[in-house]
């Protein structure tokens, strides 16, 4: 019922900034908390950030605090991940996810997933 469509594959240089977006359709967007996760090659899927249904509460993985910002525009049914000062180790497939409950930091807590966006940061 719910589908998540993320922005396309992107490659940038280290130190660059970019913004990922994920548009949600099928249900009322404001009924879902949203999250971003990432999975690097050979690694497990890790939590990045999450935002509450109205955007009033956020949580971040320690490794991205101060550089990444999650936001949402409920009028556009879209969640964003602003990523600044990107590093090669941030290379991963980034996934947006939706959850019909309060924010959570574990992937298993989410109900719906986007297909993922490959983000590659080169030297």
mmCIF file of C-alpha atoms in Angstrom:
data_model
loop_
_atom_site.group_PDB
_atom_site.id
_atom_site.type_symbol
_atom_site.label_atom_id
_atom_site.label_comp_id
_atom_site.label_asym_id
_atom_site.label_seq_id
_atom_site.Cartn_x
_atom_site.Cartn_y
_atom_site.Cartn_z
ATOM 1 C CA UNK A 1 0.000 0.000 0.000
ATOM 2 C CA UNK A 2 2.875 2.331 0.752
ATOM 3 C CA UNK A 3 5.696 2.892 -1.680
ATOM 4 C CA UNK A 4 8.839 4.898 -1.231
ATOM 5 C CA UNK A 5 10.660 6.383 -4.197
ATOM 6 C CA UNK A 6 14.101 7.767 -3.527
ATOM 7 C CA UNK A 7 16.334 10.033 -5.535
ATOM 8 C CA UNK A 8 18.734 8.479 -7.992
ATOM 9 C CA UNK A 9 22.282 7.170 -7.820
ATOM 10 C CA UNK A 10 24.885 9.831 -7.140
ATOM 11 C CA UNK A 11 28.665 10.039 -7.052
ATOM 12 C CA UNK A 12 30.456 12.962 -5.419
ATOM 13 C CA UNK A 13 33.903 13.948 -4.254
ATOM 14 C CA UNK A 14 34.938 13.810 -0.634
ATOM 15 C CA UNK A 15 33.947 16.977 1.175
ATOM 16 C CA UNK A 16 30.886 17.539 -0.976
ATOM 17 C CA UNK A 17 27.321 17.899 0.199
ATOM 18 C CA UNK A 18 24.187 16.381 -1.203
ATOM 19 C CA UNK A 19 20.578 15.890 -0.321
ATOM 20 C CA UNK A 20 18.713 12.655 -0.726
ATOM 21 C CA UNK A 21 14.964 12.679 -1.006
ATOM 22 C CA UNK A 22 12.354 9.999 -0.622
ATOM 23 C CA UNK A 23 8.752 10.482 -1.685
ATOM 24 C CA UNK A 24 6.055 8.402 -0.054
ATOM 25 C CA UNK A 25 2.716 7.484 -1.556
ATOM 26 C CA UNK A 26 -0.155 5.168 -0.757
ATOM 27 C CA UNK A 27 -1.102 6.397 2.709
ATOM 28 C CA UNK A 28 -1.112 9.607 4.670
ATOM 29 C CA UNK A 29 2.528 10.578 4.997
ATOM 30 C CA UNK A 30 2.021 12.376 8.287
ATOM 31 C CA UNK A 31 0.995 9.077 9.873
ATOM 32 C CA UNK A 32 4.532 7.716 9.533
ATOM 33 C CA UNK A 33 7.760 8.358 11.235
ATOM 34 C CA UNK A 34 10.610 8.114 8.761
ATOM 35 C CA UNK A 35 14.126 6.831 8.848
ATOM 36 C CA UNK A 36 17.286 6.663 6.809
ATOM 37 C CA UNK A 37 19.585 3.666 6.873
ATOM 38 C CA UNK A 38 22.660 2.757 4.912
ATOM 39 C CA UNK A 39 24.493 -0.376 3.958
ATOM 40 C CA UNK A 40 28.117 -0.242 2.892
ATOM 41 C CA UNK A 41 29.686 -3.003 0.790
ATOM 42 C CA UNK A 42 30.152 -6.095 2.898
ATOM 43 C CA UNK A 43 28.524 -4.445 5.909
ATOM 44 C CA UNK A 44 25.214 -4.718 7.685
ATOM 45 C CA UNK A 45 22.468 -2.153 7.297
ATOM 46 C CA UNK A 46 23.023 0.624 9.827
ATOM 47 C CA UNK A 47 20.822 3.324 11.249
ATOM 48 C CA UNK A 48 21.522 6.866 10.094
ATOM 49 C CA UNK A 49 18.669 9.130 11.181
ATOM 50 C CA UNK A 50 14.982 9.204 11.969
ATOM 51 C CA UNK A 51 12.298 11.849 12.257
ATOM 52 C CA UNK A 52 8.902 11.833 13.906
ATOM 53 C CA UNK A 53 5.568 12.158 12.140
ATOM 54 C CA UNK A 54 5.415 15.925 12.470
ATOM 55 C CA UNK A 55 9.140 16.488 12.378
ATOM 56 C CA UNK A 56 9.390 17.572 15.985
ATOM 57 C CA UNK A 57 11.779 14.852 17.089
ATOM 58 C CA UNK A 58 14.906 13.461 15.462
ATOM 59 C CA UNK A 59 17.619 10.965 16.284
ATOM 60 C CA UNK A 60 20.972 10.421 14.619
ATOM 61 C CA UNK A 61 23.679 7.847 14.619
ATOM 62 C CA UNK A 62 26.672 9.190 16.503
ATOM 63 C CA UNK A 63 28.915 8.935 13.461
ATOM 64 C CA UNK A 64 26.782 11.376 11.433
ATOM 65 C CA UNK A 65 25.840 13.917 14.089
ATOM 66 C CA UNK A 66 26.781 17.413 13.046
ATOM 67 C CA UNK A 67 27.091 16.487 9.377
ATOM 68 C CA UNK A 68 23.761 14.919 8.421
ATOM 69 C CA UNK A 69 20.308 16.407 8.875
ATOM 70 C CA UNK A 70 17.002 14.653 8.401
ATOM 71 C CA UNK A 71 13.930 16.696 7.572
ATOM 72 C CA UNK A 72 10.498 16.212 6.121
ATOM 73 C CA UNK A 73 7.957 18.152 4.130
ATOM 74 C CA UNK A 74 4.580 16.649 4.845
ATOM 75 C CA UNK A 75 2.932 18.799 2.172
ATOM 76 C CA UNK A 76 5.130 17.032 -0.386
ATOM 77 C CA UNK A 77 5.073 13.608 1.296
ATOM 78 C CA UNK A 78 8.848 13.668 1.229
ATOM 79 C CA UNK A 79 11.656 13.012 3.668
ATOM 80 C CA UNK A 80 15.156 14.354 3.085
ATOM 81 C CA UNK A 81 18.636 13.567 4.232
ATOM 82 C CA UNK A 82 21.062 16.448 3.936
ATOM 83 C CA UNK A 83 24.614 15.140 4.002
ATOM 84 C CA UNK A 84 27.543 17.501 4.415
ATOM 85 C CA UNK A 85 31.291 16.949 4.480
ATOM 86 C CA UNK A 86 30.961 13.560 2.900
ATOM 87 C CA UNK A 87 33.746 11.047 3.362
ATOM 88 C CA UNK A 88 34.695 7.972 1.347
ATOM 89 C CA UNK A 89 33.604 5.805 4.252
ATOM 90 C CA UNK A 90 30.083 7.179 3.799
ATOM 91 C CA UNK A 91 29.825 5.285 0.527
ATOM 92 C CA UNK A 92 26.808 3.040 0.821
ATOM 93 C CA UNK A 93 23.358 2.283 -0.414
ATOM 94 C CA UNK A 94 21.054 4.614 1.470
ATOM 95 C CA UNK A 95 17.547 3.449 2.252
ATOM 96 C CA UNK A 96 14.550 5.438 3.354
ATOM 97 C CA UNK A 97 11.983 3.686 5.473
ATOM 98 C CA UNK A 98 8.560 4.370 6.936
ATOM 99 C CA UNK A 99 7.069 3.280 10.223
ATOM 100 C CA UNK A 100 3.482 3.753 11.390
ATOM 101 C CA UNK A 101 4.608 4.335 14.953
ATOM 102 C CA UNK A 102 7.031 6.494 16.864
ATOM 103 C CA UNK A 103 10.612 6.865 15.714
ATOM 104 C CA UNK A 104 12.954 3.925 15.983
ATOM 105 C CA UNK A 105 16.597 3.195 15.287
ATOM 106 C CA UNK A 106 16.455 -0.466 14.319
ATOM 107 C CA UNK A 107 15.756 -1.516 10.766
ATOM 108 C CA UNK A 108 13.441 -4.299 11.890
ATOM 109 C CA UNK A 109 11.136 -1.680 13.391
ATOM 110 C CA UNK A 110 10.209 -0.220 10.009
ATOM 111 C CA UNK A 111 7.273 -1.312 7.891
ATOM 112 C CA UNK A 112 8.084 0.006 4.419
ATOM 113 C CA UNK A 113 11.323 0.486 2.547
ATOM 114 C CA UNK A 114 12.552 2.245 -0.508
ATOM 115 C CA UNK A 115 14.697 0.370 -2.996
ATOM 116 C CA UNK A 116 17.834 2.223 -1.998
ATOM 117 C CA UNK A 117 20.059 4.888 -3.480
ATOM 118 C CA UNK A 118 23.696 4.207 -4.233
ATOM 119 C CA UNK A 119 25.829 7.049 -2.929
ATOM 120 C CA UNK A 120 29.505 6.904 -3.800
ATOM 121 C CA UNK A 121 32.031 9.326 -2.346
ATOM 122 C CA UNK A 122 35.397 9.336 -4.044
ATOM 123 C CA UNK A 123 38.712 10.842 -3.013
#
